[in-house]
PDB file of C-alpha atoms in Angstrom:
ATOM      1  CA  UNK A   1     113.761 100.306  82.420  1.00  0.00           C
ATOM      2  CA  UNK A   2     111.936 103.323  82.077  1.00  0.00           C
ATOM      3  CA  UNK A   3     109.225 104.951  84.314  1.00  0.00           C
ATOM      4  CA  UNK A   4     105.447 104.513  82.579  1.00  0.00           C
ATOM      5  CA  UNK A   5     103.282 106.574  84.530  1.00  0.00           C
ATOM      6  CA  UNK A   6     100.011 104.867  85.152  1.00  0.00           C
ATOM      7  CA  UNK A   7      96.822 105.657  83.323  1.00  0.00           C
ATOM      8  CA  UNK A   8      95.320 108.763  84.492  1.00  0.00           C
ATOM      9  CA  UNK A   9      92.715 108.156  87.686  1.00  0.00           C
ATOM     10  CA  UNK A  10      89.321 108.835  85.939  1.00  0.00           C
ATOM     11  CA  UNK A  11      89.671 105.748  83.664  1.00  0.00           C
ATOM     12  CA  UNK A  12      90.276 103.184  85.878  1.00  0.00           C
ATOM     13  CA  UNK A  13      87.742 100.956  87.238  1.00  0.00           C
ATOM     14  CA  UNK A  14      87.386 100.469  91.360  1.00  0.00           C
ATOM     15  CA  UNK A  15      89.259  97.212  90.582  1.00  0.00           C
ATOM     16  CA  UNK A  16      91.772  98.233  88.475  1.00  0.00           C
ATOM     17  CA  UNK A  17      92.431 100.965  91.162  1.00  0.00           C
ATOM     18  CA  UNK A  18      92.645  97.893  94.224  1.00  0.00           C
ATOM     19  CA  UNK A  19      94.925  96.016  92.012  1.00  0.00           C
ATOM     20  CA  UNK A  20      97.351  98.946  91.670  1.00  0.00           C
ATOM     21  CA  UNK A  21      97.107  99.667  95.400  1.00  0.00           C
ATOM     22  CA  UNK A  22      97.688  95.512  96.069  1.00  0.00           C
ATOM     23  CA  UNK A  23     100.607  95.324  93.377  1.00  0.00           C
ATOM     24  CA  UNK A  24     102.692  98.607  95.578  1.00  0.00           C
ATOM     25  CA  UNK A  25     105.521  96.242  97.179  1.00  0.00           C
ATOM     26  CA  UNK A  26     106.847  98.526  99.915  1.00  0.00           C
ATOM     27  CA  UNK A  27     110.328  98.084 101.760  1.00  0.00           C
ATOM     28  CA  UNK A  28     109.149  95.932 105.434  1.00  0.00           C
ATOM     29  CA  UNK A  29     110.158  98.976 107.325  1.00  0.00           C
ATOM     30  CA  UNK A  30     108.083  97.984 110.201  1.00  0.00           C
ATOM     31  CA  UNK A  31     110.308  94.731 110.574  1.00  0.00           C
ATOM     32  CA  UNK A  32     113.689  96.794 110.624  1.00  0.00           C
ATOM     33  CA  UNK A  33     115.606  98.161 114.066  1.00  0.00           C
ATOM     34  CA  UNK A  34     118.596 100.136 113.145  1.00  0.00           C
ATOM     35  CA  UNK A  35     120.411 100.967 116.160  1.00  0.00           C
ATOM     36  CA  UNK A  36     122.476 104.062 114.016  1.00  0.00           C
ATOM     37  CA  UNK A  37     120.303 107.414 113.495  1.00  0.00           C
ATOM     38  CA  UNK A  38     120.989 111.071 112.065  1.00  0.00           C
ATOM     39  CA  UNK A  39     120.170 113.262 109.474  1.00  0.00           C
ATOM     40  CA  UNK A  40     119.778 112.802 106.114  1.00  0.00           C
ATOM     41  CA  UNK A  41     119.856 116.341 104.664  1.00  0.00           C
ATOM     42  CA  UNK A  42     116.533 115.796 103.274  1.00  0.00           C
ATOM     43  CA  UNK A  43     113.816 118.066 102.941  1.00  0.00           C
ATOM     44  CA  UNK A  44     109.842 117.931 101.803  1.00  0.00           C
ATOM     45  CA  UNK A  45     108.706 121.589 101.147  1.00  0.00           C
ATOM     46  CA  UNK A  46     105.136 122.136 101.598  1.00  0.00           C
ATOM     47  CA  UNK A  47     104.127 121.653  97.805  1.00  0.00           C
ATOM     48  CA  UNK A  48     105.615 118.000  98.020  1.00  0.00           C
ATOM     49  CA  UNK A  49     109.245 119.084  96.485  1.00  0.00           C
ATOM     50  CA  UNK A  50     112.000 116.815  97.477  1.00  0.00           C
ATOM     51  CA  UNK A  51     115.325 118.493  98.462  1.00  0.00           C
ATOM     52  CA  UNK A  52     118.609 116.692  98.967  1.00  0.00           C
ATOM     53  CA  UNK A  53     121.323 119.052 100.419  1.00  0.00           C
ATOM     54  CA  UNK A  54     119.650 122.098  99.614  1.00  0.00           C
ATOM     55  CA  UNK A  55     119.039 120.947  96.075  1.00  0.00           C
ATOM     56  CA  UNK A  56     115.638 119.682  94.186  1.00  0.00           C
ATOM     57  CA  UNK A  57     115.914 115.940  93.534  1.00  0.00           C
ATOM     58  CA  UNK A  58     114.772 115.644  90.049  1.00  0.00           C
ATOM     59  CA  UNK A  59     114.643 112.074  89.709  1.00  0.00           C
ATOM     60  CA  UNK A  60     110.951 110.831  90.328  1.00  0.00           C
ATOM     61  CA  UNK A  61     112.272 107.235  90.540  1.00  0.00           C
ATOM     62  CA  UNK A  62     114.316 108.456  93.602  1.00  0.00           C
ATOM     63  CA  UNK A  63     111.598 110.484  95.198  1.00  0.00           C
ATOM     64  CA  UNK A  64     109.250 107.142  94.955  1.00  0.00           C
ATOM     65  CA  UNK A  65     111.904 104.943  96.348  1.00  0.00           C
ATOM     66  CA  UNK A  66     112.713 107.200  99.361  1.00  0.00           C
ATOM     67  CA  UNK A  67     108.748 107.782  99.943  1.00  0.00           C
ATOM     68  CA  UNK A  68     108.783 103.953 100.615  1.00  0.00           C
ATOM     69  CA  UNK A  69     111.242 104.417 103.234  1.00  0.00           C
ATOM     70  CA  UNK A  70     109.278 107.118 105.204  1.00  0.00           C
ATOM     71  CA  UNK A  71     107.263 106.531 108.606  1.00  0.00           C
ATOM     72  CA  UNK A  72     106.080 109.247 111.207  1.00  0.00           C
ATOM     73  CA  UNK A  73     106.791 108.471 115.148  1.00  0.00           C
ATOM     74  CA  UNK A  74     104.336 109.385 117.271  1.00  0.00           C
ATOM     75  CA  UNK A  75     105.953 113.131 118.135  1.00  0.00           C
ATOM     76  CA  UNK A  76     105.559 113.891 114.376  1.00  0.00           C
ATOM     77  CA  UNK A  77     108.767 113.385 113.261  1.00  0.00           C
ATOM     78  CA  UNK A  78     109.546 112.135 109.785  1.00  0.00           C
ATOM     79  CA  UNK A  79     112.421 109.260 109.248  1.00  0.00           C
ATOM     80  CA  UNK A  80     113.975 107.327 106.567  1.00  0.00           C
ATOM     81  CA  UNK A  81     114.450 104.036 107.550  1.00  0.00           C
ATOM     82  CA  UNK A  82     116.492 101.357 105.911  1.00  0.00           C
ATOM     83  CA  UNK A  83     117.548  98.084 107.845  1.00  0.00           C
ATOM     84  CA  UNK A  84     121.109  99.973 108.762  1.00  0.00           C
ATOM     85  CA  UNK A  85     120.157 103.262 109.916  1.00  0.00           C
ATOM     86  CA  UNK A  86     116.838 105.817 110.729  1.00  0.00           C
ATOM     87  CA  UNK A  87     117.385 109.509 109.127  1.00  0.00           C
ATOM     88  CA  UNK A  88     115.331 112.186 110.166  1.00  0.00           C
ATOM     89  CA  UNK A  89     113.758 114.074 107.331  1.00  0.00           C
ATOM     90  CA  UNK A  90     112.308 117.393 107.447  1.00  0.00           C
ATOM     91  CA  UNK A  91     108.682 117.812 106.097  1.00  0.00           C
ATOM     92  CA  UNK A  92     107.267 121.275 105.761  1.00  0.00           C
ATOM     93  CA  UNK A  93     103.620 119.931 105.477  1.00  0.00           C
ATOM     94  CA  UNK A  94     102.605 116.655 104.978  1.00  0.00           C
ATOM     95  CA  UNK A  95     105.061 114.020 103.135  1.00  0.00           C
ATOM     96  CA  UNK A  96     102.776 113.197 100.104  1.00  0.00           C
ATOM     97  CA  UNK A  97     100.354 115.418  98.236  1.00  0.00           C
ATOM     98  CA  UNK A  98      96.905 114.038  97.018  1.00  0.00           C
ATOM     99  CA  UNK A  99      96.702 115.716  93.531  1.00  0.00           C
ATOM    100  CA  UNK A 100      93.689 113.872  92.173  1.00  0.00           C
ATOM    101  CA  UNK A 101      90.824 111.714  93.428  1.00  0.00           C
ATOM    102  CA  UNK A 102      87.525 109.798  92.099  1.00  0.00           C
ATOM    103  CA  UNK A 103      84.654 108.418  93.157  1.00  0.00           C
ATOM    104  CA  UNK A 104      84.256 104.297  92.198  1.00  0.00           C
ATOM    105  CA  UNK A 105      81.492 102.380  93.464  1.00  0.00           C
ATOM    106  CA  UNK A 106      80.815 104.153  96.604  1.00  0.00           C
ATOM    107  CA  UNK A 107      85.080 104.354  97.408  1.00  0.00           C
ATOM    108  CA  UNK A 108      87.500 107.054  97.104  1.00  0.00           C
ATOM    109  CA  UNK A 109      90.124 106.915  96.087  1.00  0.00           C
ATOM    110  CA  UNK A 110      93.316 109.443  95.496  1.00  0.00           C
ATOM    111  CA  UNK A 111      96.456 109.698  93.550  1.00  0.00           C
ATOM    112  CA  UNK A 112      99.641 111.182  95.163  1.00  0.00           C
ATOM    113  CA  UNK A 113     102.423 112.633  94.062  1.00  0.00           C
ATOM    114  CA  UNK A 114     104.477 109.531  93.821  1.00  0.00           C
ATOM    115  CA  UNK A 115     101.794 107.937  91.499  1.00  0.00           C
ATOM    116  CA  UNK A 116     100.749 106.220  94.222  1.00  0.00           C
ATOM    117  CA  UNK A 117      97.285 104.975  94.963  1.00  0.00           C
ATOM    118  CA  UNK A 118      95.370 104.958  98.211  1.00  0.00           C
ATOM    119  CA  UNK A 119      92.103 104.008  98.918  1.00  0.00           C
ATOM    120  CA  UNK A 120      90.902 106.376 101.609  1.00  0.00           C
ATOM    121  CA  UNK A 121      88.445 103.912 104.662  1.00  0.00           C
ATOM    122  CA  UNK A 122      89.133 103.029 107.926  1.00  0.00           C
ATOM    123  CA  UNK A 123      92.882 102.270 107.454  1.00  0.00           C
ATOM    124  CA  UNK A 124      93.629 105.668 105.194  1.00  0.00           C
ATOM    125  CA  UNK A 125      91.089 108.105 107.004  1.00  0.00           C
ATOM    126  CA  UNK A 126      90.619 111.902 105.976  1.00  0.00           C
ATOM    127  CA  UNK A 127      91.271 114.410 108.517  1.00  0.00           C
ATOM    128  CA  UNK A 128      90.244 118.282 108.549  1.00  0.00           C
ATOM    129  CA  UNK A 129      92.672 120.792 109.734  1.00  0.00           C
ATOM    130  CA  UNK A 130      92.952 124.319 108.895  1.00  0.00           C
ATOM    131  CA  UNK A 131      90.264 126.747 109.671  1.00  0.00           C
ATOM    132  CA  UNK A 132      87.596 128.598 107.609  1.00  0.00           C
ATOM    133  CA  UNK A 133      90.007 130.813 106.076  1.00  0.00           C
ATOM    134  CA  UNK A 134      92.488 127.704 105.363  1.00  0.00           C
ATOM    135  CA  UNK A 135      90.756 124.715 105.154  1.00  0.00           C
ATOM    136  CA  UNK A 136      93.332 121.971 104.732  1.00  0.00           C
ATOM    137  CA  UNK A 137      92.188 118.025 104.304  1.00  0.00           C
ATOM    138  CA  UNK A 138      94.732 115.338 104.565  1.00  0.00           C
ATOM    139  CA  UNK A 139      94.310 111.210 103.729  1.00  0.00           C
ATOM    140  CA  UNK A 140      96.548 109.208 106.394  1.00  0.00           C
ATOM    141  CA  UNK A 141      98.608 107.361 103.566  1.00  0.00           C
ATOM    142  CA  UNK A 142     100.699 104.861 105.773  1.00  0.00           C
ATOM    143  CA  UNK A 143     103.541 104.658 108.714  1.00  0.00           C
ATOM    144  CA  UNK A 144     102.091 107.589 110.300  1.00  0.00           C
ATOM    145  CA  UNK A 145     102.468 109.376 106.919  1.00  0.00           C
ATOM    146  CA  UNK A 146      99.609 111.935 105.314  1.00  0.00           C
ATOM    147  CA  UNK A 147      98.974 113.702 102.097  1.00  0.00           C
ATOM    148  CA  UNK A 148      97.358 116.963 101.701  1.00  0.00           C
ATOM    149  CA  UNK A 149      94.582 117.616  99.233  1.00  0.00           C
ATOM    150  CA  UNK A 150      96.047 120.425  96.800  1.00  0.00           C
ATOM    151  CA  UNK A 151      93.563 122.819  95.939  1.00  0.00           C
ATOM    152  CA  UNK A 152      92.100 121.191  93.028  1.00  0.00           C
ATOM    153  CA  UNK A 153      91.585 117.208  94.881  1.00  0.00           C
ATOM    154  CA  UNK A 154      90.181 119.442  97.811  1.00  0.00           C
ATOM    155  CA  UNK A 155      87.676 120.508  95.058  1.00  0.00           C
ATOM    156  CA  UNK A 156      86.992 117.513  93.271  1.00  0.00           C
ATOM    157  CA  UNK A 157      86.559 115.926  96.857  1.00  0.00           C
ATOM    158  CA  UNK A 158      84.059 118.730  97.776  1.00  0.00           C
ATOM    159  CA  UNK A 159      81.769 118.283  94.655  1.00  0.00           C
ATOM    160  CA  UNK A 160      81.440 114.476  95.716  1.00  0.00           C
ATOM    161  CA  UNK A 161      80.380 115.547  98.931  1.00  0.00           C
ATOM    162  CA  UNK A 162      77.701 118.003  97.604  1.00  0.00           C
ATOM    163  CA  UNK A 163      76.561 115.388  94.898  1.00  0.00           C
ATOM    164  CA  UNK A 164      76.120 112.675  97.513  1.00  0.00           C
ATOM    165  CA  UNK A 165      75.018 114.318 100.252  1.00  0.00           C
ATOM    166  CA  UNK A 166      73.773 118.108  99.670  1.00  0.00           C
ATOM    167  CA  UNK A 167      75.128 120.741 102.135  1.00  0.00           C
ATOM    168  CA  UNK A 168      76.239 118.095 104.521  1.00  0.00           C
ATOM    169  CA  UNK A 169      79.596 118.093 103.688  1.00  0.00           C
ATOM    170  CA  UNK A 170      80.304 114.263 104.466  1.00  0.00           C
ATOM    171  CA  UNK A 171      81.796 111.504 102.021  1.00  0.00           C
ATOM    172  CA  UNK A 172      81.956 108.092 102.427  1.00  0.00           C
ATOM    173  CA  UNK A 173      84.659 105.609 101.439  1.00  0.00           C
ATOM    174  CA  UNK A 174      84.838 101.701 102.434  1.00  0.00           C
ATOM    175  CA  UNK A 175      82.313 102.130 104.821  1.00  0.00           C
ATOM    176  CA  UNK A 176      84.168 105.305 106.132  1.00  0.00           C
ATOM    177  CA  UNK A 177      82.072 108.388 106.918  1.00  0.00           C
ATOM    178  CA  UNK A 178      84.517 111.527 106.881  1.00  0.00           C
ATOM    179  CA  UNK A 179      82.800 115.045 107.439  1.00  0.00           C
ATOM    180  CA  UNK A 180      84.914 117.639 105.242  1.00  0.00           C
ATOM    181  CA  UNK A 181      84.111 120.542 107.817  1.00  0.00           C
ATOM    182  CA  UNK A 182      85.603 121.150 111.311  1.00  0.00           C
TER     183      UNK A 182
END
């Protein structure tokens, strides 16, 4: 069956976003202890490429399925877990990138790379990182995981913050409040 990518972010209704993000069925990696581990030869550049062995992975289907399997320990480190084995992955950056984001009925919420949906509140918080000079945002996606605003998301994001609350650079979402400054 082929891949239909969903409708683009701006036309979808704060429900019709919540039932994407409640339809997601995700491996139950947090159930799984597999007592093998190594490397996996896997590799997400900073711009949210996938690399297998040195080489792009082209497939979207297989960069969705192995962003399912991903979870971030507490040192930082990026796995891929199945129930048989845990393969560290190397990520540049962060392991998703946000590349779009709206504002419905007082939410936010942000597409990733995968096509993914996430609904940034008290479970999917927005951090600031970066300095002045690079200002970097990133949305806690799941397992420990993040995205990073690319430049244009970090925009939209910022002219939500200045329409809803002037110069005070704060946003709200599911009765989050996230200040976009450090």
């Amino acid at each position: 069956m082929p891949y239909e990518p969903p409708p683009e972010l701006a036309s979808l209704t704060l429900a019709q976003i919540a039932e994407q993000v409640a339809q997601r069925k995700l491996p139950p990696v947090e159930g799984w202890a597999p007592q093998k581990t190594g490397e996996s030869d896997m590799r997400v550049a900073a711009d949210g490429t996938w690399y297998h062995e040195g080489g792009v992975i082209r497939r979207p289907a297989m960069v969705r399925a192995f962003s399912g399997l991903l979870t971030r320990d507490a040192d930082g480190q990026h796995w891929l877990v199945s129930p048989f084995e845990k393969l560290r992955i190397e990520v540049e950056d962060a392991a998703f990138i946000a590349v779009d984001c709206v504002r419905r009925g007082g939410d936010l919420a942000f597409r990733l790379n995968t096509d993914e949906l996430v609904i940034a509140g008290p479970d999917n918080r927005l951090r600031v990182a970066g300095d002045a000079d690079t200002p970097a945002i990133y949305l806690h996606v799941r397992r420990g995981c993040e995205a990073r605003l690319n430049r244009s998301t970090y925009a939209q994001l910022a002219e939500i913050a200045l329409e809803t609350n002037g110069d005070d650079w704060i946003v709200g979402s599911q009765g989050a409040m996230f200040h976009l400054h450090s």
